[in-house]
């Protein structure tokens, strides 16, 4: 439940069987929203899943990478 993550806090979770996934309630550029930090092998699969799940909700994921 996302409402359990206070602003500027995060939680670690297991996603698609992958540990060390972090969801943060920080918002991008000061807007309301969440950020996901995932290992690179999971990134493409997760991005496709988010895009598909949000098609009817006018979501627009912003995907960035860092090395």
PDB file of N, CA, C and O in Angstrom:
ATOM      1  N   UNK A   1       0.832  -1.189   0.000  1.00  0.00           N
ATOM      2  CA  UNK A   1       0.000   0.000   0.000  1.00  0.00           C
ATOM      3  C   UNK A   1       0.870   1.243   0.000  1.00  0.00           C
ATOM      4  O   UNK A   1       1.643   1.472   0.923  1.00  0.00           O
ATOM      5  N   UNK A   2       0.715   2.042  -1.025  1.00  0.00           N
ATOM      6  CA  UNK A   2       1.538   3.238  -1.171  1.00  0.00           C
ATOM      7  C   UNK A   2       1.263   4.282  -0.097  1.00  0.00           C
ATOM      8  O   UNK A   2       2.148   5.059   0.250  1.00  0.00           O
ATOM      9  N   UNK A   3       0.046   4.296   0.437  1.00  0.00           N
ATOM     10  CA  UNK A   3      -0.278   5.293   1.457  1.00  0.00           C
ATOM     11  C   UNK A   3       0.493   5.080   2.759  1.00  0.00           C
ATOM     12  O   UNK A   3       0.503   5.950   3.622  1.00  0.00           O
ATOM     13  N   UNK A   4       1.148   3.953   2.909  1.00  0.00           N
ATOM     14  CA  UNK A   4       1.946   3.693   4.099  1.00  0.00           C
ATOM     15  C   UNK A   4       3.363   4.263   4.004  1.00  0.00           C
ATOM     16  O   UNK A   4       4.113   4.224   4.966  1.00  0.00           O
ATOM     17  N   UNK A   5       3.714   4.798   2.835  1.00  0.00           N
ATOM     18  CA  UNK A   5       5.044   5.378   2.657  1.00  0.00           C
ATOM     19  C   UNK A   5       4.916   6.895   2.784  1.00  0.00           C
ATOM     20  O   UNK A   5       4.362   7.560   1.914  1.00  0.00           O
ATOM     21  N   UNK A   6       5.425   7.433   3.868  1.00  0.00           N
ATOM     22  CA  UNK A   6       5.353   8.875   4.119  1.00  0.00           C
ATOM     23  C   UNK A   6       6.203   9.625   3.094  1.00  0.00           C
ATOM     24  O   UNK A   6       7.152   9.078   2.540  1.00  0.00           O
ATOM     25  N   UNK A   7       5.880  10.911   2.852  1.00  0.00           N
ATOM     26  CA  UNK A   7       6.699  11.699   1.938  1.00  0.00           C
ATOM     27  C   UNK A   7       8.178  11.684   2.355  1.00  0.00           C
ATOM     28  O   UNK A   7       8.508  11.761   3.524  1.00  0.00           O
ATOM     29  N   UNK A   8       9.025  11.562   1.369  1.00  0.00           N
ATOM     30  CA  UNK A   8      10.482  11.529   1.529  1.00  0.00           C
ATOM     31  C   UNK A   8      10.967  10.325   2.338  1.00  0.00           C
ATOM     32  O   UNK A   8      11.983  10.378   3.006  1.00  0.00           O
ATOM     33  N   UNK A   9      10.227   9.238   2.246  1.00  0.00           N
ATOM     34  CA  UNK A   9      10.620   7.963   2.838  1.00  0.00           C
ATOM     35  C   UNK A   9      10.570   6.892   1.753  1.00  0.00           C
ATOM     36  O   UNK A   9      10.043   7.117   0.672  1.00  0.00           O
ATOM     37  N   UNK A  10      11.083   5.736   2.073  1.00  0.00           N
ATOM     38  CA  UNK A  10      11.093   4.652   1.096  1.00  0.00           C
ATOM     39  C   UNK A  10      10.892   3.320   1.795  1.00  0.00           C
ATOM     40  O   UNK A  10      10.991   3.217   3.006  1.00  0.00           O
ATOM     41  N   UNK A  11      10.612   2.315   0.997  1.00  0.00           N
ATOM     42  CA  UNK A  11      10.517   0.931   1.468  1.00  0.00           C
ATOM     43  C   UNK A  11      11.203   0.027   0.464  1.00  0.00           C
ATOM     44  O   UNK A  11      11.161   0.282  -0.734  1.00  0.00           O
ATOM     45  N   UNK A  12      11.801  -1.021   0.956  1.00  0.00           N
ATOM     46  CA  UNK A  12      12.357  -2.045   0.090  1.00  0.00           C
ATOM     47  C   UNK A  12      11.322  -3.140  -0.073  1.00  0.00           C
ATOM     48  O   UNK A  12      10.567  -3.427   0.853  1.00  0.00           O
ATOM     49  N   UNK A  13      11.274  -3.744  -1.253  1.00  0.00           N
ATOM     50  CA  UNK A  13      10.304  -4.795  -1.474  1.00  0.00           C
ATOM     51  C   UNK A  13      10.838  -5.830  -2.443  1.00  0.00           C
ATOM     52  O   UNK A  13      11.852  -5.626  -3.101  1.00  0.00           O
ATOM     53  N   UNK A  14      10.131  -6.912  -2.511  1.00  0.00           N
ATOM     54  CA  UNK A  14      10.432  -7.994  -3.446  1.00  0.00           C
ATOM     55  C   UNK A  14       9.445  -7.855  -4.599  1.00  0.00           C
ATOM     56  O   UNK A  14       8.237  -7.839  -4.374  1.00  0.00           O
ATOM     57  N   UNK A  15       9.948  -7.728  -5.823  1.00  0.00           N
ATOM     58  CA  UNK A  15       9.081  -7.509  -6.974  1.00  0.00           C
ATOM     59  C   UNK A  15       9.491  -8.455  -8.084  1.00  0.00           C
ATOM     60  O   UNK A  15      10.663  -8.496  -8.467  1.00  0.00           O
ATOM     61  N   UNK A  16       8.544  -9.197  -8.617  1.00  0.00           N
ATOM     62  CA  UNK A  16       8.825 -10.194  -9.656  1.00  0.00           C
ATOM     63  C   UNK A  16       9.943 -11.132  -9.208  1.00  0.00           C
ATOM     64  O   UNK A  16      10.784 -11.524 -10.005  1.00  0.00           O
ATOM     65  N   UNK A  17       9.979 -11.434  -7.922  1.00  0.00           N
ATOM     66  CA  UNK A  17      10.996 -12.331  -7.397  1.00  0.00           C
ATOM     67  C   UNK A  17      12.368 -11.700  -7.250  1.00  0.00           C
ATOM     68  O   UNK A  17      13.340 -12.381  -6.952  1.00  0.00           O
ATOM     69  N   UNK A  18      12.451 -10.400  -7.459  1.00  0.00           N
ATOM     70  CA  UNK A  18      13.731  -9.694  -7.368  1.00  0.00           C
ATOM     71  C   UNK A  18      13.795  -8.894  -6.069  1.00  0.00           C
ATOM     72  O   UNK A  18      12.953  -8.031  -5.838  1.00  0.00           O
ATOM     73  N   UNK A  19      14.779  -9.174  -5.226  1.00  0.00           N
ATOM     74  CA  UNK A  19      14.937  -8.388  -4.000  1.00  0.00           C
ATOM     75  C   UNK A  19      15.602  -7.040  -4.306  1.00  0.00           C
ATOM     76  O   UNK A  19      16.018  -6.785  -5.438  1.00  0.00           O
ATOM     77  N   UNK A  20      15.690  -6.231  -3.330  1.00  0.00           N
ATOM     78  CA  UNK A  20      16.373  -4.935  -3.407  1.00  0.00           C
ATOM     79  C   UNK A  20      15.705  -3.952  -4.356  1.00  0.00           C
ATOM     80  O   UNK A  20      16.370  -3.130  -4.990  1.00  0.00           O
ATOM     81  N   UNK A  21      14.398  -4.024  -4.468  1.00  0.00           N
ATOM     82  CA  UNK A  21      13.647  -3.022  -5.210  1.00  0.00           C
ATOM     83  C   UNK A  21      13.224  -1.962  -4.196  1.00  0.00           C
ATOM     84  O   UNK A  21      12.741  -2.279  -3.120  1.00  0.00           O
ATOM     85  N   UNK A  22      13.446  -0.704  -4.521  1.00  0.00           N
ATOM     86  CA  UNK A  22      13.116   0.389  -3.601  1.00  0.00           C
ATOM     87  C   UNK A  22      12.029   1.239  -4.234  1.00  0.00           C
ATOM     88  O   UNK A  22      12.121   1.622  -5.403  1.00  0.00           O
ATOM     89  N   UNK A  23      10.990   1.549  -3.449  1.00  0.00           N
ATOM     90  CA  UNK A  23       9.965   2.499  -3.875  1.00  0.00           C
ATOM     91  C   UNK A  23      10.040   3.679  -2.910  1.00  0.00           C
ATOM     92  O   UNK A  23      10.026   3.501  -1.701  1.00  0.00           O
ATOM     93  N   UNK A  24      10.178   4.880  -3.469  1.00  0.00           N
ATOM     94  CA  UNK A  24      10.350   6.085  -2.667  1.00  0.00           C
ATOM     95  C   UNK A  24       9.226   7.068  -2.952  1.00  0.00           C
ATOM     96  O   UNK A  24       8.801   7.228  -4.094  1.00  0.00           O
ATOM     97  N   UNK A  25       8.752   7.724  -1.913  1.00  0.00           N
ATOM     98  CA  UNK A  25       7.710   8.739  -2.038  1.00  0.00           C
ATOM     99  C   UNK A  25       8.394  10.107  -2.055  1.00  0.00           C
ATOM    100  O   UNK A  25       8.294  10.885  -1.129  1.00  0.00           O
ATOM    101  N   UNK A  26       9.116  10.372  -3.130  1.00  0.00           N
ATOM    102  CA  UNK A  26       9.841  11.640  -3.232  1.00  0.00           C
ATOM    103  C   UNK A  26       9.291  12.537  -4.322  1.00  0.00           C
ATOM    104  O   UNK A  26       9.462  13.743  -4.266  1.00  0.00           O
ATOM    105  N   UNK A  27       8.651  11.968  -5.302  1.00  0.00           N
ATOM    106  CA  UNK A  27       8.124  12.759  -6.403  1.00  0.00           C
ATOM    107  C   UNK A  27       9.239  13.234  -7.303  1.00  0.00           C
ATOM    108  O   UNK A  27      10.350  13.512  -6.866  1.00  0.00           O
ATOM    109  N   UNK A  28       8.956  13.342  -8.557  1.00  0.00           N
ATOM    110  CA  UNK A  28       9.927  13.786  -9.551  1.00  0.00           C
ATOM    111  C   UNK A  28       9.775  15.286  -9.735  1.00  0.00           C
ATOM    112  O   UNK A  28       8.692  15.774 -10.015  1.00  0.00           O
ATOM    113  N   UNK A  29      10.820  16.029  -9.555  1.00  0.00           N
ATOM    114  CA  UNK A  29      10.808  17.489  -9.717  1.00  0.00           C
ATOM    115  C   UNK A  29       9.788  18.152  -8.785  1.00  0.00           C
ATOM    116  O   UNK A  29       9.151  19.134  -9.153  1.00  0.00           O
ATOM    117  N   UNK A  30       9.604  17.620  -7.589  1.00  0.00           N
ATOM    118  CA  UNK A  30       8.727  18.243  -6.611  1.00  0.00           C
ATOM    119  C   UNK A  30       7.254  17.935  -6.776  1.00  0.00           C
ATOM    120  O   UNK A  30       6.424  18.478  -6.062  1.00  0.00           O
ATOM    121  N   UNK A  31       6.887  17.062  -7.714  1.00  0.00           N
ATOM    122  CA  UNK A  31       5.484  16.710  -7.893  1.00  0.00           C
ATOM    123  C   UNK A  31       5.148  15.506  -7.031  1.00  0.00           C
ATOM    124  O   UNK A  31       6.028  14.824  -6.532  1.00  0.00           O
ATOM    125  N   UNK A  32       3.868  15.254  -6.844  1.00  0.00           N
ATOM    126  CA  UNK A  32       3.468  14.058  -6.113  1.00  0.00           C
ATOM    127  C   UNK A  32       3.754  12.849  -6.977  1.00  0.00           C
ATOM    128  O   UNK A  32       3.461  12.844  -8.171  1.00  0.00           O
ATOM    129  N   UNK A  33       4.302  11.829  -6.374  1.00  0.00           N
ATOM    130  CA  UNK A  33       4.571  10.626  -7.144  1.00  0.00           C
ATOM    131  C   UNK A  33       5.581   9.751  -6.448  1.00  0.00           C
ATOM    132  O   UNK A  33       6.110  10.090  -5.389  1.00  0.00           O
ATOM    133  N   UNK A  34       5.831   8.616  -7.045  1.00  0.00           N
ATOM    134  CA  UNK A  34       6.737   7.633  -6.472  1.00  0.00           C
ATOM    135  C   UNK A  34       7.838   7.315  -7.465  1.00  0.00           C
ATOM    136  O   UNK A  34       7.644   7.410  -8.672  1.00  0.00           O
ATOM    137  N   UNK A  35       8.969   6.943  -6.943  1.00  0.00           N
ATOM    138  CA  UNK A  35      10.089   6.530  -7.766  1.00  0.00           C
ATOM    139  C   UNK A  35      10.440   5.101  -7.426  1.00  0.00           C
ATOM    140  O   UNK A  35      10.382   4.704  -6.260  1.00  0.00           O
ATOM    141  N   UNK A  36      10.781   4.347  -8.442  1.00  0.00           N
ATOM    142  CA  UNK A  36      11.201   2.960  -8.262  1.00  0.00           C
ATOM    143  C   UNK A  36      12.659   2.827  -8.644  1.00  0.00           C
ATOM    144  O   UNK A  36      13.082   3.325  -9.692  1.00  0.00           O
ATOM    145  N   UNK A  37      13.407   2.181  -7.790  1.00  0.00           N
ATOM    146  CA  UNK A  37      14.816   1.899  -8.055  1.00  0.00           C
ATOM    147  C   UNK A  37      14.942   0.384  -8.153  1.00  0.00           C
ATOM    148  O   UNK A  37      14.643  -0.321  -7.189  1.00  0.00           O
ATOM    149  N   UNK A  38      15.331  -0.089  -9.322  1.00  0.00           N
ATOM    150  CA  UNK A  38      15.361  -1.526  -9.572  1.00  0.00           C
ATOM    151  C   UNK A  38      16.679  -1.927 -10.216  1.00  0.00           C
ATOM    152  O   UNK A  38      17.310  -1.131 -10.915  1.00  0.00           O
ATOM    153  N   UNK A  39      17.086  -3.172 -10.019  1.00  0.00           N
ATOM    154  CA  UNK A  39      18.264  -3.673 -10.721  1.00  0.00           C
ATOM    155  C   UNK A  39      18.011  -3.658 -12.233  1.00  0.00           C
ATOM    156  O   UNK A  39      16.886  -3.876 -12.696  1.00  0.00           O
ATOM    157  N   UNK A  40      19.037  -3.409 -13.002  1.00  0.00           N
ATOM    158  CA  UNK A  40      18.897  -3.278 -14.452  1.00  0.00           C
ATOM    159  C   UNK A  40      18.180  -4.442 -15.126  1.00  0.00           C
ATOM    160  O   UNK A  40      17.339  -4.219 -16.004  1.00  0.00           O
ATOM    161  N   UNK A  41      18.430  -5.703 -14.741  1.00  0.00           N
ATOM    162  CA  UNK A  41      17.736  -6.802 -15.421  1.00  0.00           C
ATOM    163  C   UNK A  41      16.204  -6.754 -15.294  1.00  0.00           C
ATOM    164  O   UNK A  41      15.493  -7.309 -16.112  1.00  0.00           O
ATOM    165  N   UNK A  42      15.697  -6.065 -14.288  1.00  0.00           N
ATOM    166  CA  UNK A  42      14.255  -5.982 -14.067  1.00  0.00           C
ATOM    167  C   UNK A  42      13.636  -4.747 -14.729  1.00  0.00           C
ATOM    168  O   UNK A  42      12.429  -4.694 -14.931  1.00  0.00           O
ATOM    169  N   UNK A  43      14.426  -3.770 -15.098  1.00  0.00           N
ATOM    170  CA  UNK A  43      13.917  -2.465 -15.533  1.00  0.00           C
ATOM    171  C   UNK A  43      12.957  -2.541 -16.724  1.00  0.00           C
ATOM    172  O   UNK A  43      11.881  -1.954 -16.692  1.00  0.00           O
ATOM    173  N   UNK A  44      13.323  -3.230 -17.788  1.00  0.00           N
ATOM    174  CA  UNK A  44      12.466  -3.284 -18.983  1.00  0.00           C
ATOM    175  C   UNK A  44      11.140  -3.977 -18.680  1.00  0.00           C
ATOM    176  O   UNK A  44      10.080  -3.503 -19.100  1.00  0.00           O
ATOM    177  N   UNK A  45      11.199  -5.067 -17.954  1.00  0.00           N
ATOM    178  CA  UNK A  45       9.967  -5.804 -17.618  1.00  0.00           C
ATOM    179  C   UNK A  45       9.042  -4.938 -16.768  1.00  0.00           C
ATOM    180  O   UNK A  45       7.835  -4.873 -16.995  1.00  0.00           O
ATOM    181  N   UNK A  46       9.605  -4.255 -15.797  1.00  0.00           N
ATOM    182  CA  UNK A  46       8.811  -3.403 -14.917  1.00  0.00           C
ATOM    183  C   UNK A  46       8.221  -2.226 -15.689  1.00  0.00           C
ATOM    184  O   UNK A  46       7.046  -1.894 -15.524  1.00  0.00           O
ATOM    185  N   UNK A  47       8.994  -1.599 -16.552  1.00  0.00           N
ATOM    186  CA  UNK A  47       8.495  -0.468 -17.339  1.00  0.00           C
ATOM    187  C   UNK A  47       7.319  -0.887 -18.212  1.00  0.00           C
ATOM    188  O   UNK A  47       6.319  -0.167 -18.308  1.00  0.00           O
ATOM    189  N   UNK A  48       7.406  -2.036 -18.847  1.00  0.00           N
ATOM    190  CA  UNK A  48       6.300  -2.537 -19.673  1.00  0.00           C
ATOM    191  C   UNK A  48       5.063  -2.791 -18.822  1.00  0.00           C
ATOM    192  O   UNK A  48       3.943  -2.486 -19.225  1.00  0.00           O
ATOM    193  N   UNK A  49       5.250  -3.361 -17.635  1.00  0.00           N
ATOM    194  CA  UNK A  49       4.127  -3.638 -16.747  1.00  0.00           C
ATOM    195  C   UNK A  49       3.444  -2.367 -16.265  1.00  0.00           C
ATOM    196  O   UNK A  49       2.218  -2.280 -16.215  1.00  0.00           O
ATOM    197  N   UNK A  50       4.229  -1.360 -15.919  1.00  0.00           N
ATOM    198  CA  UNK A  50       3.664  -0.082 -15.463  1.00  0.00           C
ATOM    199  C   UNK A  50       2.904   0.589 -16.602  1.00  0.00           C
ATOM    200  O   UNK A  50       1.800   1.093 -16.419  1.00  0.00           O
ATOM    201  N   UNK A  51       3.488   0.589 -17.777  1.00  0.00           N
ATOM    202  CA  UNK A  51       2.827   1.209 -18.928  1.00  0.00           C
ATOM    203  C   UNK A  51       1.503   0.531 -19.232  1.00  0.00           C
ATOM    204  O   UNK A  51       0.485   1.185 -19.441  1.00  0.00           O
ATOM    205  N   UNK A  52       1.488  -0.789 -19.229  1.00  0.00           N
ATOM    206  CA  UNK A  52       0.259  -1.537 -19.513  1.00  0.00           C
ATOM    207  C   UNK A  52      -0.799  -1.301 -18.437  1.00  0.00           C
ATOM    208  O   UNK A  52      -1.973  -1.098 -18.737  1.00  0.00           O
ATOM    209  N   UNK A  53      -0.376  -1.296 -17.178  1.00  0.00           N
ATOM    210  CA  UNK A  53      -1.328  -1.117 -16.079  1.00  0.00           C
ATOM    211  C   UNK A  53      -1.916   0.296 -16.058  1.00  0.00           C
ATOM    212  O   UNK A  53      -3.044   0.493 -15.611  1.00  0.00           O
ATOM    213  N   UNK A  54      -1.171   1.275 -16.539  1.00  0.00           N
ATOM    214  CA  UNK A  54      -1.624   2.653 -16.457  1.00  0.00           C
ATOM    215  C   UNK A  54      -2.281   3.197 -17.704  1.00  0.00           C
ATOM    216  O   UNK A  54      -2.670   4.364 -17.736  1.00  0.00           O
ATOM    217  N   UNK A  55      -2.463   2.385 -18.727  1.00  0.00           N
ATOM    218  CA  UNK A  55      -3.032   2.877 -19.982  1.00  0.00           C
ATOM    219  C   UNK A  55      -4.371   3.562 -19.801  1.00  0.00           C
ATOM    220  O   UNK A  55      -4.651   4.558 -20.459  1.00  0.00           O
ATOM    221  N   UNK A  56      -5.209   3.080 -18.925  1.00  0.00           N
ATOM    222  CA  UNK A  56      -6.537   3.658 -18.731  1.00  0.00           C
ATOM    223  C   UNK A  56      -6.552   4.780 -17.702  1.00  0.00           C
ATOM    224  O   UNK A  56      -7.595   5.345 -17.412  1.00  0.00           O
ATOM    225  N   UNK A  57      -5.388   5.118 -17.146  1.00  0.00           N
ATOM    226  CA  UNK A  57      -5.325   6.132 -16.095  1.00  0.00           C
ATOM    227  C   UNK A  57      -4.483   7.334 -16.500  1.00  0.00           C
ATOM    228  O   UNK A  57      -4.132   8.160 -15.676  1.00  0.00           O
ATOM    229  N   UNK A  58      -4.123   7.427 -17.754  1.00  0.00           N
ATOM    230  CA  UNK A  58      -3.348   8.553 -18.273  1.00  0.00           C
ATOM    231  C   UNK A  58      -2.018   8.720 -17.551  1.00  0.00           C
ATOM    232  O   UNK A  58      -1.576   9.830 -17.290  1.00  0.00           O
ATOM    233  N   UNK A  59      -1.397   7.618 -17.202  1.00  0.00           N
ATOM    234  CA  UNK A  59      -0.082   7.698 -16.566  1.00  0.00           C
ATOM    235  C   UNK A  59       0.988   7.904 -17.619  1.00  0.00           C
ATOM    236  O   UNK A  59       0.828   7.538 -18.775  1.00  0.00           O
ATOM    237  N   UNK A  60       2.056   8.495 -17.208  1.00  0.00           N
ATOM    238  CA  UNK A  60       3.183   8.703 -18.106  1.00  0.00           C
ATOM    239  C   UNK A  60       4.460   8.466 -17.305  1.00  0.00           C
ATOM    240  O   UNK A  60       4.971   9.371 -16.663  1.00  0.00           O
ATOM    241  N   UNK A  61       4.948   7.236 -17.320  1.00  0.00           N
ATOM    242  CA  UNK A  61       6.163   6.965 -16.556  1.00  0.00           C
ATOM    243  C   UNK A  61       7.353   7.727 -17.128  1.00  0.00           C
ATOM    244  O   UNK A  61       7.466   7.914 -18.333  1.00  0.00           O
ATOM    245  N   UNK A  62       8.186   8.200 -16.249  1.00  0.00           N
ATOM    246  CA  UNK A  62       9.452   8.811 -16.644  1.00  0.00           C
ATOM    247  C   UNK A  62      10.541   7.818 -16.288  1.00  0.00           C
ATOM    248  O   UNK A  62      10.677   7.450 -15.128  1.00  0.00           O
ATOM    249  N   UNK A  63      11.268   7.396 -17.275  1.00  0.00           N
ATOM    250  CA  UNK A  63      12.274   6.358 -17.038  1.00  0.00           C
ATOM    251  C   UNK A  63      13.644   6.958 -17.256  1.00  0.00           C
ATOM    252  O   UNK A  63      13.926   7.528 -18.305  1.00  0.00           O
ATOM    253  N   UNK A  64      14.456   6.859 -16.235  1.00  0.00           N
ATOM    254  CA  UNK A  64      15.835   7.300 -16.332  1.00  0.00           C
ATOM    255  C   UNK A  64      16.740   6.168 -15.892  1.00  0.00           C
ATOM    256  O   UNK A  64      16.309   5.273 -15.182  1.00  0.00           O
ATOM    257  N   UNK A  65      17.942   6.206 -16.324  1.00  0.00           N
ATOM    258  CA  UNK A  65      18.894   5.199 -15.905  1.00  0.00           C
ATOM    259  C   UNK A  65      20.150   5.873 -15.371  1.00  0.00           C
ATOM    260  O   UNK A  65      20.467   7.002 -15.738  1.00  0.00           O
ATOM    261  N   UNK A  66      20.829   5.179 -14.494  1.00  0.00           N
ATOM    262  CA  UNK A  66      22.116   5.669 -14.019  1.00  0.00           C
ATOM    263  C   UNK A  66      23.022   4.475 -13.851  1.00  0.00           C
ATOM    264  O   UNK A  66      22.580   3.360 -13.608  1.00  0.00           O
ATOM    265  N   UNK A  67      24.265   4.693 -13.999  1.00  0.00           N
ATOM    266  CA  UNK A  67      25.241   3.608 -13.924  1.00  0.00           C
ATOM    267  C   UNK A  67      26.226   3.889 -12.830  1.00  0.00           C
ATOM    268  O   UNK A  67      26.591   4.936 -12.513  1.00  0.00           O
TER     269      UNK A  67
END
